[in-house]
Tab-separated table of C-alpha atoms in Angstrom:
chain	number	residue	atom	x	y	z
A	1	MET	CA	-9.895	7.273	17.880
A	2	ILE	CA	-10.087	8.651	14.359
A	3	PHE	CA	-9.016	12.117	15.521
A	4	SER	CA	-5.928	10.589	17.130
A	5	GLY	CA	-4.750	9.414	13.717
A	6	LEU	CA	-6.141	5.886	13.559
A	7	SER	CA	-7.562	4.915	10.179
A	8	VAL	CA	-11.328	4.859	9.761
A	9	THR	CA	-11.328	1.120	9.019
A	10	LEU	CA	-9.308	0.174	12.085
A	11	ALA	CA	-11.133	2.574	14.398
A	12	THR	CA	-14.592	1.492	13.235
A	13	THR	CA	-13.804	-2.221	13.342
A	14	TYR	CA	-12.128	-2.014	16.731
A	15	TRP	CA	-14.968	0.019	18.232
A	16	LEU	CA	-17.502	-2.430	16.789
A	17	MET	CA	-15.665	-5.349	18.415
A	18	VAL	CA	-15.522	-3.539	21.752
A	19	MET	CA	-19.239	-2.705	21.614
A	20	LEU	CA	-20.229	-6.274	20.716
A	21	PHE	CA	-18.292	-7.626	23.690
A	22	THR	CA	-19.847	-4.964	25.924
A	23	ILE	CA	-23.398	-5.797	24.822
A	24	VAL	CA	-22.866	-9.506	25.463
A	25	TYR	CA	-21.379	-8.741	28.888
A	26	VAL	CA	-24.427	-6.650	29.810
A	27	ARG	CA	-26.773	-9.413	28.668
A	28	ILE	CA	-24.869	-11.899	30.828
A	29	ARG	CA	-25.125	-9.530	33.779
A	30	ALA	CA	-28.836	-8.826	33.193
A	31	GLU	CA	-30.066	-12.339	32.359
A	32	ILE	CA	-27.708	-14.588	34.294
A	33	GLY	CA	-26.772	-12.154	37.040
A	34	MET	CA	-23.094	-13.087	37.060
A	35	PRO	CA	-21.657	-10.701	39.691
A	36	TYR	CA	-18.135	-10.752	38.325
A	37	THR	CA	-16.053	-8.425	36.189
A	38	TRP	CA	-13.847	-10.713	34.109
A	39	VAL	CA	-16.623	-12.459	32.212
A	40	TYR	CA	-14.989	-12.039	28.827
A	41	PRO	CA	-11.684	-13.031	27.213
A	42	TYR	CA	-9.907	-9.732	27.788
A	43	GLY	CA	-7.915	-8.389	24.905
A	44	MET	CA	-9.709	-10.619	22.413
A	45	GLN	CA	-11.411	-7.649	20.762
A	46	ARG	CA	-8.137	-6.342	19.397
A	47	GLU	CA	-6.795	-9.809	18.671
A	48	ILE	CA	-9.823	-10.535	16.470
A	49	LEU	CA	-8.995	-7.331	14.628
A	50	PHE	CA	-5.436	-8.526	14.012
A	51	LEU	CA	-6.564	-12.013	13.012
A	52	ALA	CA	-9.150	-10.722	10.544
A	53	LEU	CA	-7.299	-7.735	9.054
A	54	GLY	CA	-3.694	-8.588	9.857
A	55	VAL	CA	-1.179	-6.686	11.960
A	56	PRO	CA	-1.100	-3.037	10.791
A	57	SER	CA	2.048	-2.231	8.844
A	58	ASN	CA	1.708	1.417	9.860
A	59	LEU	CA	3.608	1.690	13.145
A	60	ARG	CA	1.593	4.727	14.191
A	61	HIS	CA	-1.645	2.776	13.872
A	62	LEU	CA	-0.129	-0.089	15.834
A	63	ALA	CA	1.031	2.250	18.598
A	64	LEU	CA	-2.404	3.882	18.759
A	65	LEU	CA	-4.073	0.489	19.080
A	66	GLY	CA	-1.716	-0.125	21.973
A	67	GLY	CA	-2.813	3.163	23.510
A	68	PHE	CA	-6.468	2.181	23.168
A	69	PHE	CA	-5.867	-1.317	24.513
A	70	TRP	CA	-7.428	-0.321	27.847
A	71	LEU	CA	-10.821	-0.415	26.134
A	72	SER	CA	-10.515	-4.177	25.666
A	73	ARG	CA	-8.009	-5.269	28.319
A	74	HIS	CA	-9.630	-3.607	31.314
A	75	PHE	CA	-13.284	-3.360	32.230
A	76	PHE	CA	-14.207	0.324	31.936
A	77	LEU	CA	-16.854	-0.103	29.220
A	78	PRO	CA	-18.365	-3.464	30.289
A	79	LEU	CA	-18.569	-2.531	33.949
A	80	ASN	CA	-20.118	0.879	33.325
A	81	ALA	CA	-22.577	-0.635	30.871
A	82	ALA	CA	-23.562	-3.201	33.502
A	83	TYR	CA	-24.041	-0.432	36.062
A	84	ALA	CA	-26.230	1.369	33.537
A	85	ALA	CA	-28.382	-1.749	33.139
A	86	ASP	CA	-28.737	-1.965	36.922
A	87	ALA	CA	-29.635	1.729	37.024
A	88	ILE	CA	-32.366	1.251	34.415
A	89	LYS	CA	-33.934	-1.415	36.619
A	90	LEU	CA	-33.753	0.852	39.665
A	91	ILE	CA	-35.284	3.714	37.674
A	92	ALA	CA	-38.220	1.524	36.688
A	93	LYS	CA	-38.777	0.400	40.275
A	94	GLY	CA	-38.370	3.863	41.785
A	95	ASN	CA	-40.486	5.765	39.246
A	96	ILE	CA	-37.579	8.098	38.515
A	97	ILE	CA	-37.644	10.312	35.425
A	98	SER	CA	-35.337	8.431	33.098
A	99	SER	CA	-34.438	11.395	30.870
A	100	LYS	CA	-32.985	13.404	33.753
A	101	PHE	CA	-31.131	10.387	35.050
A	102	SER	CA	-29.611	9.731	31.617
A	103	ILE	CA	-28.461	13.329	31.226
A	104	TRP	CA	-26.808	13.425	34.641
A	105	GLY	CA	-25.379	9.958	34.145
A	106	PHE	CA	-23.684	10.806	30.845
A	107	ALA	CA	-22.490	14.151	32.191
A	108	GLY	CA	-21.070	12.560	35.320
A	109	GLY	CA	-19.366	9.842	33.297
A	110	ALA	CA	-17.741	12.353	30.951
A	111	VAL	CA	-16.527	14.582	33.778
A	112	GLY	CA	-15.291	11.633	35.821
A	113	LEU	CA	-13.407	10.180	32.857
A	114	TRP	CA	-11.545	13.410	32.163
A	115	ILE	CA	-10.741	13.853	35.860
A	116	ALA	CA	-9.339	10.316	35.903
A	117	PHE	CA	-7.224	11.048	32.818
A	118	PHE	CA	-5.916	14.270	34.342
A	119	THR	CA	-5.049	12.861	37.761
A	120	HIS	CA	-3.356	9.739	36.408
A	121	LEU	CA	-1.359	11.506	33.708
A	122	GLN	CA	-0.327	14.259	36.105
A	123	ALA	CA	0.948	11.704	38.604
A	124	TYR	CA	2.703	9.693	35.897
A	125	TYR	CA	4.497	12.708	34.433
A	126	ARG	CA	5.438	14.166	37.819
A	127	ARG	CA	6.446	11.014	39.658
A	128	GLY	CA	6.781	8.384	36.957
A	129	ALA	CA	4.592	5.327	36.603
A	130	ASN	CA	7.505	3.132	37.687
A	131	PHE	CA	7.663	4.802	41.104
A	132	LEU	CA	4.027	4.794	42.182
A	133	GLU	CA	2.146	2.578	44.615
A	134	GLY	CA	5.215	1.658	46.634
A	135	THR	CA	7.039	-0.262	43.908
A	136	PRO	CA	10.055	1.878	42.952
A	137	GLY	CA	11.667	0.923	39.681
A	138	THR	CA	9.181	-1.744	38.640
A	139	GLY	CA	5.771	-0.062	38.604
A	140	ASP	CA	2.378	-1.297	39.678
A	141	PHE	CA	0.367	-3.980	37.928
A	142	ARG	CA	-1.192	-1.557	35.434
A	143	THR	CA	2.244	-0.294	34.443
A	144	LEU	CA	3.496	-3.838	33.959
A	145	VAL	CA	0.462	-4.664	31.794
A	146	THR	CA	1.121	-1.599	29.633
A	147	VAL	CA	4.795	-2.435	29.154
A	148	GLN	CA	3.923	-6.053	28.431
A	149	ASP	CA	1.458	-5.043	25.727
A	150	TYR	CA	3.877	-2.725	23.925
A	151	ARG	CA	6.528	-5.427	24.019
A	152	TRP	CA	4.036	-7.840	22.476
A	153	LEU	CA	3.213	-5.369	19.711
A	154	SER	CA	6.919	-4.844	19.081
A	155	GLN	CA	7.366	-8.588	18.678
A	156	LEU	CA	4.441	-8.712	16.238
A	157	VAL	CA	6.153	-6.123	14.049
A	158	ASP	CA	9.199	-8.369	13.702
A	159	ASN	CA	7.285	-11.644	13.608
A	160	PRO	CA	3.579	-11.436	12.655
A	161	HIS	CA	3.430	-15.242	12.686
A	162	LEU	CA	3.250	-15.111	16.486
A	163	LEU	CA	-0.488	-14.687	16.022
A	164	ARG	CA	-2.206	-18.055	16.097
A	165	ARG	CA	-4.377	-17.902	12.992
A	166	GLU	CA	-6.420	-20.925	14.032
A	167	ARG	CA	-7.938	-18.806	16.791
A	168	LEU	CA	-10.012	-16.998	14.173
A	169	SER	CA	-11.688	-20.288	13.252
A	170	TRP	CA	-12.513	-20.783	16.931
A	171	VAL	CA	-14.140	-17.344	16.997
A	172	VAL	CA	-16.205	-18.225	13.932
A	173	TYR	CA	-17.184	-21.542	15.516
A	174	GLY	CA	-18.251	-19.889	18.778
A	175	THR	CA	-20.244	-17.257	16.907
A	176	ALA	CA	-22.010	-19.913	14.835
A	177	VAL	CA	-22.888	-22.048	17.863
A	178	SER	CA	-24.141	-19.020	19.812
A	179	GLY	CA	-26.288	-17.965	16.864
A	180	ALA	CA	-27.702	-21.478	16.510
A	181	LEU	CA	-28.561	-21.576	20.219
A	182	MET	CA	-30.294	-18.199	19.904
A	183	VAL	CA	-32.445	-19.481	17.047
A	184	LEU	CA	-33.162	-22.708	18.932
A	185	ARG	CA	-34.255	-20.822	22.039
A	186	ARG	CA	-36.448	-18.518	19.973
A	187	PHE	CA	-38.498	-21.426	18.647
A	188	TRP	CA	-38.070	-23.681	21.702
A	189	THR	CA	-38.432	-21.402	24.703
A	190	SER	CA	-37.868	-24.201	27.218
A	191	SER	CA	-34.566	-25.191	25.647
A	192	PRO	CA	-32.023	-26.076	28.363
A	193	TRP	CA	-29.182	-24.717	26.220
A	194	HIS	CA	-28.853	-20.982	26.682
A	195	PRO	CA	-26.542	-19.071	24.295
A	196	LEU	CA	-25.235	-16.899	27.126
A	197	GLY	CA	-24.406	-20.008	29.118
A	198	PHE	CA	-22.341	-21.300	26.212
A	199	ILE	CA	-20.501	-17.973	25.973
A	200	LEU	CA	-19.936	-17.825	29.724
A	201	ALA	CA	-18.562	-21.369	29.789
A	202	GLY	CA	-15.892	-20.415	27.272
A	203	ALA	CA	-15.046	-16.973	28.618
A	204	TYR	CA	-11.741	-18.301	29.959
A	205	GLY	CA	-11.326	-21.274	27.664
A	206	HIS	CA	-11.511	-24.834	28.944
A	207	LEU	CA	-10.229	-23.670	32.349
A	208	CYS	CA	-13.290	-21.499	32.968
A	209	PRO	CA	-13.638	-20.927	36.748
A	210	TYR	CA	-17.336	-20.061	36.630
A	211	TRP	CA	-18.918	-23.466	36.153
A	212	PHE	CA	-19.109	-24.415	39.849
A	213	PRO	CA	-20.722	-21.198	41.192
A	214	CYS	CA	-23.166	-21.309	38.270
A	215	LEU	CA	-23.928	-24.946	39.129
A	216	VAL	CA	-24.595	-24.004	42.759
A	217	ALA	CA	-26.880	-21.140	41.697
A	218	TRP	CA	-28.740	-23.470	39.321
A	219	VAL	CA	-29.266	-26.076	42.070
A	220	VAL	CA	-30.471	-23.459	44.572
A	221	LYS	CA	-32.836	-21.963	42.006
A	222	GLY	CA	-34.225	-25.404	41.209
A	223	LEU	CA	-34.850	-26.163	44.881
A	224	ILE	CA	-36.580	-22.815	45.428
A	225	LEU	CA	-38.856	-23.301	42.420
A	226	HIS	CA	-39.600	-26.887	43.371
A	227	TYR	CA	-40.535	-26.266	46.994
A	228	GLY	CA	-41.611	-22.622	47.012
A	229	GLY	CA	-42.815	-21.981	43.483
A	230	MET	CA	-42.692	-18.674	41.656
A	231	ARG	CA	-44.048	-16.769	44.660
A	232	LEU	CA	-41.033	-17.591	46.827
A	233	TYR	CA	-38.691	-17.215	43.868
A	234	ARG	CA	-39.889	-13.671	43.161
A	235	LYS	CA	-39.657	-12.746	46.832
A	236	LEU	CA	-36.019	-13.775	46.904
A	237	ILE	CA	-35.023	-11.884	43.741
A	238	PRO	CA	-33.583	-8.436	44.590
A	239	TYR	CA	-35.520	-5.535	43.037
A	240	SER	CA	-38.089	-7.873	41.500
């Protein structure tokens, strides 16, 4: 990001936000086992950057942040990090040499990423993003998301007050509560309040769609432990 022309402060802060969200997503996947992709408020990484540092006055920096929006809007980093966590578990169970797996994994990821860039950009420049996937003149969903984001950034240039500053206080509140729950669970291991559960419950605001499937999983787990104990529970866990 720095080599593209983005300032060191913006690039470092944005990458830090993206990595923090990715780490939390992996912990949710590893500890809770939530088999779903959108377990984070997408786009919030960059919005926190704007709320904390303000909208960049440099239009080039703003345009570059729009170009790197795919790191926070879509799920390339979280999903691949979750796959890596799954792979680590499989390596441990299969007695595979982890160093070789890591080398081939990073190499394959790098090659695959550049192939994806090449194929998409080649198709976009040859055919036009607005004429792909059978939607002539309007573009597919990804094209619409891209156009929507640049329009939003253009509006922020003219009216920075469109950002809801109170959202930063909500971020601080959520961070404080999550930290308090982490400390509580450290000293009270049987605490029923899990910090990842609190984060998951607010991943989509008060309209979070995950509460019912999590409730069902919690009830099923309780029944298994009650009637079958840890022996049955471990037998039913994949790759345990």
